[in-house]
Amino acid sequence: MFQLHPTLAKDTFLVGDFPLSTVRLMNDCQFPWLILVPRVSGIKEIYELSAADQVQFLRESSWVSSQMAKIFGADKMNVAALGNQVPQLHFHHIVRYQNDAAWPNPVWGRPAMPYTQEVLSHMQQTLMMALRGHHQMPFDWKMDV
């Protein structure tokens, strides 16, 4: 049975689920930052997923990136799977701007600025609308806020 790694559970908020993956919002208001985690037990690397799940995971990741870039007007989307501290397979999707707090360096290792409840609520609603895509969503999106 799938269980989210404790660090991801502690550092993120649930946004919703795609057919394969759960979508989590990183608790750092400096960057629009989603984490996509396939709901498959014991997976550390993308090659460990079945061929069909690899395709689905990349479709979901591409959808997340395209919608975030569009809704937040990204200068660049950073998409990464590191796993040095959290071995469970997960992709970070981070909107970057040339004037953000870390540009041009990576966001890793910077102190997080947690969301206030009001901003968190607004961000979750914004993400819900963006990830639904209104008319272009290639699969069902279930919002769990």
XYZ file of N, CA and C in Angstrom:
435
model
N 0.835 -1.181 0.000
C 0.000 0.000 0.000
C 0.886 1.253 0.000
N 0.491 2.235 -0.801
C 1.247 3.468 -0.934
C 1.182 4.291 0.355
N 2.343 4.799 0.771
C 2.428 5.758 1.870
C 3.378 6.877 1.455
N 2.948 8.098 1.673
C 3.783 9.252 1.386
C 4.923 9.306 2.396
N 6.131 9.591 1.914
C 7.290 9.717 2.790
C 6.999 10.782 3.855
N 7.384 10.543 5.110
C 7.082 11.486 6.207
C 7.588 12.912 5.962
N 8.723 13.064 5.317
C 9.243 14.414 5.048
C 8.336 15.157 4.076
N 7.874 14.464 3.034
C 6.954 15.101 2.088
C 5.634 15.440 2.778
N 5.167 14.554 3.629
C 3.921 14.808 4.352
C 4.059 16.038 5.255
N 5.210 16.197 5.872
C 5.459 17.306 6.804
C 5.652 18.639 6.080
N 6.295 18.614 4.917
C 6.700 19.843 4.226
C 5.737 20.320 3.146
N 4.651 19.571 2.902
C 3.765 19.891 1.785
C 2.302 19.819 2.198
N 1.452 20.385 1.333
C 0.001 20.325 1.491
C -0.586 19.580 0.300
N -1.562 18.755 0.547
C -2.244 18.053 -0.528
C -3.008 19.047 -1.387
N -2.864 18.912 -2.690
C -3.623 19.719 -3.636
C -4.680 18.849 -4.313
N -4.313 17.656 -4.737
C -5.251 16.759 -5.399
C -4.539 15.562 -5.978
N -5.268 14.778 -6.749
C -4.724 13.554 -7.326
C -5.005 13.465 -8.818
N -4.005 13.016 -9.552
C -4.161 12.591 -10.935
C -4.368 11.078 -10.906
N -4.599 10.447 -12.046
C -4.797 8.997 -12.038
C -3.646 8.227 -11.389
N -2.407 8.653 -11.594
C -1.258 7.945 -11.026
C -0.687 8.643 -9.797
N -0.649 9.945 -9.822
C 0.147 10.705 -8.850
C -0.697 11.576 -7.945
N -0.126 11.842 -6.775
C -0.675 12.851 -5.887
C 0.114 14.140 -6.105
N -0.561 15.259 -5.985
C 0.056 16.569 -6.202
C 0.085 17.289 -4.868
N 1.268 17.760 -4.489
C 1.488 18.404 -3.189
C 2.094 19.785 -3.409
N 1.698 20.739 -2.597
C 2.238 22.092 -2.621
C 3.301 22.218 -1.549
N 4.509 22.592 -1.949
C 5.597 22.809 -1.000
C 5.272 24.025 -0.138
N 5.490 23.911 1.157
C 5.175 24.997 2.085
C 6.292 26.037 2.083
N 6.412 26.728 0.945
C 7.404 27.783 0.780
C 6.815 28.816 -0.178
N 6.350 29.921 0.360
C 5.657 30.919 -0.459
C 6.589 31.753 -1.336
N 7.885 31.492 -1.298
C 8.816 32.225 -2.156
C 8.704 31.802 -3.614
N 8.208 30.571 -3.843
C 8.154 30.010 -5.187
C 6.870 29.202 -5.353
N 6.136 29.363 -6.457
C 5.088 28.386 -6.753
C 5.784 27.037 -7.001
N 5.501 26.050 -6.144
C 6.316 24.838 -6.118
C 5.433 23.640 -5.819
N 5.224 22.801 -6.809
C 4.448 21.574 -6.634
C 5.361 20.364 -6.680
N 4.936 19.325 -5.984
C 5.645 18.053 -5.992
C 4.666 16.984 -6.441
N 5.076 16.219 -7.428
C 4.269 15.148 -8.000
C 4.863 13.820 -7.542
N 4.039 12.989 -6.897
C 4.505 11.713 -6.340
C 3.622 10.587 -6.882
N 4.183 9.658 -7.648
C 3.348 8.535 -8.090
C 2.918 7.696 -6.884
N 1.655 7.304 -6.868
C 1.128 6.505 -5.757
C 1.408 5.021 -6.012
N 2.697 4.692 -6.025
C 3.169 3.318 -6.223
C 4.156 3.029 -5.102
N 3.930 1.965 -4.367
C 4.782 1.645 -3.210
C 6.183 1.228 -3.619
N 7.163 1.680 -2.836
C 8.532 1.212 -2.956
C 9.305 1.689 -4.161
N 8.851 2.736 -4.832
C 9.525 3.216 -6.047
C 10.468 4.357 -5.695
N 11.718 4.221 -6.119
C 12.715 5.276 -5.902
C 13.126 5.949 -7.210
N 13.019 5.229 -8.313
C 13.485 5.738 -9.605
C 12.388 5.560 -10.648
N 12.385 6.444 -11.647
C 11.340 6.379 -12.665
C 11.395 5.063 -13.451
N 12.574 4.502 -13.653
C 12.674 3.255 -14.407
C 12.062 2.066 -13.666
N 11.782 2.232 -12.371
C 11.134 1.161 -11.610
C 9.622 1.114 -11.850
N 9.060 2.168 -12.410
C 7.651 2.173 -12.770
C 7.446 1.295 -13.999
N 6.253 0.750 -14.157
C 5.928 0.016 -15.384
C 6.016 0.983 -16.564
N 6.117 0.459 -17.754
C 6.198 1.313 -18.949
C 4.970 2.225 -19.040
N 3.798 1.676 -18.768
C 2.571 2.478 -18.825
C 2.591 3.573 -17.760
N 3.061 3.252 -16.555
C 3.132 4.253 -15.486
C 4.185 5.319 -15.775
N 5.276 4.947 -16.445
C 6.278 5.942 -16.833
C 5.650 6.977 -17.768
N 4.915 6.495 -18.748
C 4.261 7.396 -19.702
C 3.249 8.283 -18.974
N 2.440 7.685 -18.112
C 1.429 8.453 -17.382
C 2.084 9.492 -16.478
N 3.151 9.114 -15.783
C 3.842 10.047 -14.885
C 4.407 11.228 -15.672
N 4.998 10.972 -16.813
C 5.537 12.063 -17.625
C 4.424 12.934 -18.200
N 3.283 12.342 -18.548
C 2.134 13.137 -19.003
C 1.663 14.063 -17.880
N 1.545 13.508 -16.681
C 1.099 14.313 -15.547
C 2.112 15.410 -15.228
N 3.388 15.078 -15.268
C 4.437 16.059 -15.000
C 4.418 17.176 -16.048
N 4.269 16.805 -17.297
C 4.215 17.806 -18.366
C 3.006 18.712 -18.206
N 1.869 18.126 -17.822
C 0.666 18.932 -17.613
C 0.882 19.925 -16.472
N 1.431 19.462 -15.361
C 1.701 20.334 -14.223
C 2.617 21.478 -14.657
N 3.702 21.157 -15.340
C 4.653 22.197 -15.774
C 3.996 23.208 -16.698
N 3.260 22.732 -17.684
C 2.660 23.656 -18.652
C 1.631 24.565 -17.993
N 0.826 24.027 -17.101
C -0.198 24.841 -16.453
C 0.420 25.832 -15.467
N 1.439 25.399 -14.730
C 2.098 26.320 -13.804
C 2.797 27.444 -14.557
N 3.485 27.113 -15.651
C 4.171 28.138 -16.448
C 3.170 29.158 -16.966
N 2.018 28.670 -17.394
C 1.001 29.553 -17.953
C 0.375 30.432 -16.868
N -0.093 29.848 -15.786
C -0.838 30.593 -14.780
C 0.055 31.560 -13.990
N 1.329 31.186 -13.785
C 2.229 32.026 -13.002
C 3.201 32.835 -13.857
N 3.127 32.711 -15.190
C 3.999 33.486 -16.068
C 5.476 33.220 -15.826
N 5.846 31.948 -15.748
C 7.225 31.558 -15.425
C 8.217 32.045 -16.476
N 9.374 32.494 -15.998
C 10.502 32.709 -16.903
C 11.125 31.366 -17.257
N 11.079 30.437 -16.295
C 11.649 29.098 -16.474
C 10.956 28.157 -15.505
N 10.687 26.930 -15.956
C 10.185 25.885 -15.063
C 11.358 24.981 -14.704
N 11.598 24.810 -13.413
C 12.595 23.845 -12.952
C 11.845 22.577 -12.575
N 12.184 21.487 -13.228
C 11.588 20.182 -12.928
C 12.749 19.260 -12.577
N 12.670 18.657 -11.382
C 13.809 17.868 -10.912
C 13.351 16.708 -10.048
N 14.137 15.634 -10.109
C 13.958 14.478 -9.224
C 15.315 14.198 -8.604
N 15.505 14.605 -7.353
C 16.802 14.412 -6.713
C 16.799 13.164 -5.824
N 16.020 13.182 -4.779
C 15.890 12.013 -3.920
C 17.038 11.760 -2.968
N 17.900 12.734 -2.752
C 19.010 12.529 -1.826
C 18.539 12.465 -0.377
N 17.541 13.263 -0.024
C 17.019 13.263 1.339
C 15.710 12.495 1.457
N 14.944 12.450 0.377
C 13.682 11.710 0.334
C 13.786 10.717 -0.825
N 14.034 9.446 -0.533
C 14.258 8.488 -1.607
C 13.019 8.146 -2.435
N 11.817 8.381 -1.912
C 10.596 8.085 -2.654
C 10.570 8.919 -3.937
N 10.253 8.279 -5.078
C 10.215 8.998 -6.348
C 9.246 10.169 -6.272
N 9.749 11.341 -6.599
C 8.929 12.543 -6.671
C 9.615 13.547 -7.584
N 8.814 14.309 -8.313
C 9.318 15.374 -9.184
C 8.919 16.719 -8.589
N 9.886 17.617 -8.482
C 9.632 18.998 -8.093
C 9.301 19.787 -9.359
N 8.310 20.645 -9.276
C 7.932 21.554 -10.370
C 7.940 22.960 -9.779
N 8.966 23.738 -10.109
C 9.175 25.033 -9.457
C 9.157 26.140 -10.502
N 8.264 27.100 -10.296
C 8.221 28.276 -11.157
C 9.385 29.176 -10.772
N 10.165 29.568 -11.781
C 11.298 30.455 -11.528
C 11.132 31.747 -12.313
N 11.590 32.824 -11.689
C 11.602 34.149 -12.303
C 13.025 34.689 -12.215
N 13.400 35.487 -13.183
C 14.745 36.051 -13.168
C 14.971 36.985 -11.988
N 13.911 37.396 -11.321
C 14.065 38.265 -10.147
C 13.639 37.568 -8.858
N 13.562 36.221 -8.847
C 13.157 35.561 -7.607
C 14.301 35.522 -6.597
N 13.996 35.101 -5.396
C 14.934 35.166 -4.264
C 16.198 34.341 -4.462
N 16.160 33.353 -5.332
C 17.323 32.474 -5.502
C 17.985 32.591 -6.865
N 17.371 33.273 -7.809
C 17.875 33.322 -9.193
C 19.293 33.829 -9.246
N 20.147 33.241 -10.042
C 19.965 32.108 -10.945
C 20.322 30.769 -10.293
N 20.508 30.770 -8.998
C 20.913 29.561 -8.289
C 19.720 28.653 -8.013
N 19.982 27.406 -7.613
C 18.886 26.501 -7.254
C 18.166 26.977 -5.991
N 16.959 26.497 -5.794
C 16.189 26.865 -4.607
C 16.566 26.017 -3.402
N 17.258 24.912 -3.618
C 17.592 23.972 -2.544
C 18.445 24.648 -1.477
N 18.168 24.321 -0.227
C 18.987 24.782 0.886
C 18.645 26.163 1.412
N 17.721 26.850 0.780
C 17.296 28.173 1.267
C 16.262 27.968 2.373
N 16.237 28.830 3.377
C 15.185 28.711 4.397
C 13.812 28.926 3.762
N 12.886 28.051 4.070
C 11.521 28.172 3.545
C 10.789 29.299 4.258
N 9.866 29.922 3.544
C 8.960 30.917 4.115
C 7.567 30.303 4.048
N 7.074 29.752 5.163
C 5.779 29.061 5.152
C 4.627 29.976 4.743
N 3.619 29.363 4.151
C 2.411 30.077 3.775
C 1.615 30.486 5.015
N 0.998 31.657 4.953
C -0.040 31.989 5.925
C -1.292 31.242 5.486
N -2.245 31.061 6.385
C -3.457 30.328 6.033
C -4.213 30.997 4.886
N -4.265 32.324 4.893
C -4.978 33.060 3.845
C -4.313 32.872 2.479
N -3.008 33.012 2.423
C -2.289 32.855 1.156
C -2.354 31.402 0.697
N -2.241 30.468 1.635
C -2.341 29.050 1.296
C -3.678 28.748 0.648
N -4.746 29.233 1.213
C -6.082 28.998 0.662
C -6.192 29.552 -0.759
N -5.689 30.772 -0.956
C -5.710 31.378 -2.297
C -4.866 30.558 -3.271
N -3.697 30.121 -2.844
C -2.818 29.337 -3.711
C -3.484 28.011 -4.095
N -4.116 27.353 -3.138
C -4.782 26.091 -3.445
C -5.896 26.295 -4.458
N -6.657 27.356 -4.332
C -7.712 27.636 -5.308
C -7.123 27.948 -6.687
N -6.052 28.725 -6.714
C -5.389 29.045 -7.976
C -4.887 27.779 -8.651
N -4.256 26.910 -7.878
C -3.734 25.663 -8.434
C -4.853 24.743 -8.901
N -5.946 24.689 -8.164
C -7.079 23.882 -8.565
C -7.545 24.299 -9.958
N -7.702 25.580 -10.183
C -8.159 26.077 -11.474
C -7.118 25.811 -12.561
N -5.859 26.047 -12.245
C -4.803 25.845 -13.238
C -4.690 24.389 -13.644
N -4.734 23.492 -12.678
C -4.522 22.084 -12.991
C -5.757 21.423 -13.585
N -6.900 22.007 -13.395
C -8.090 21.519 -14.091
C -8.035 21.911 -15.555
N -7.432 23.034 -15.847
C -7.269 23.475 -17.229
C -8.569 23.765 -17.940
N -9.685 23.688 -17.263
C -11.024 24.001 -17.763
C -11.456 23.175 -18.960
N -10.694 23.105 -20.012
C -11.167 22.418 -21.208
C -10.099 21.548 -21.866
N -8.874 21.567 -21.385
C -7.808 20.833 -22.033
C -7.277 19.666 -21.204
N -7.848 19.439 -20.054
C -7.330 18.404 -19.154
C -7.441 17.028 -19.802
N -6.319 16.311 -19.987
C -6.374 15.018 -20.664
C -6.754 13.859 -19.748
N -7.059 14.131 -18.495
C -7.456 13.082 -17.557
C -8.193 13.736 -16.405
N -8.863 12.942 -15.591
C -9.659 13.463 -14.477
C -8.780 14.055 -13.385
N -9.228 15.161 -12.826
C -8.531 15.811 -11.703
C -9.480 15.816 -10.538
N -9.031 15.284 -9.394
C -9.843 15.261 -8.182
C -9.231 16.199 -7.167
N -9.972 17.215 -6.761
C -9.471 18.195 -5.823
C -9.746 17.731 -4.405
N -8.721 17.688 -3.568
C -8.861 17.295 -2.168
C -8.305 18.389 -1.284
N -9.080 19.411 -1.035
C -8.615 20.504 -0.184
C -9.406 20.474 1.107
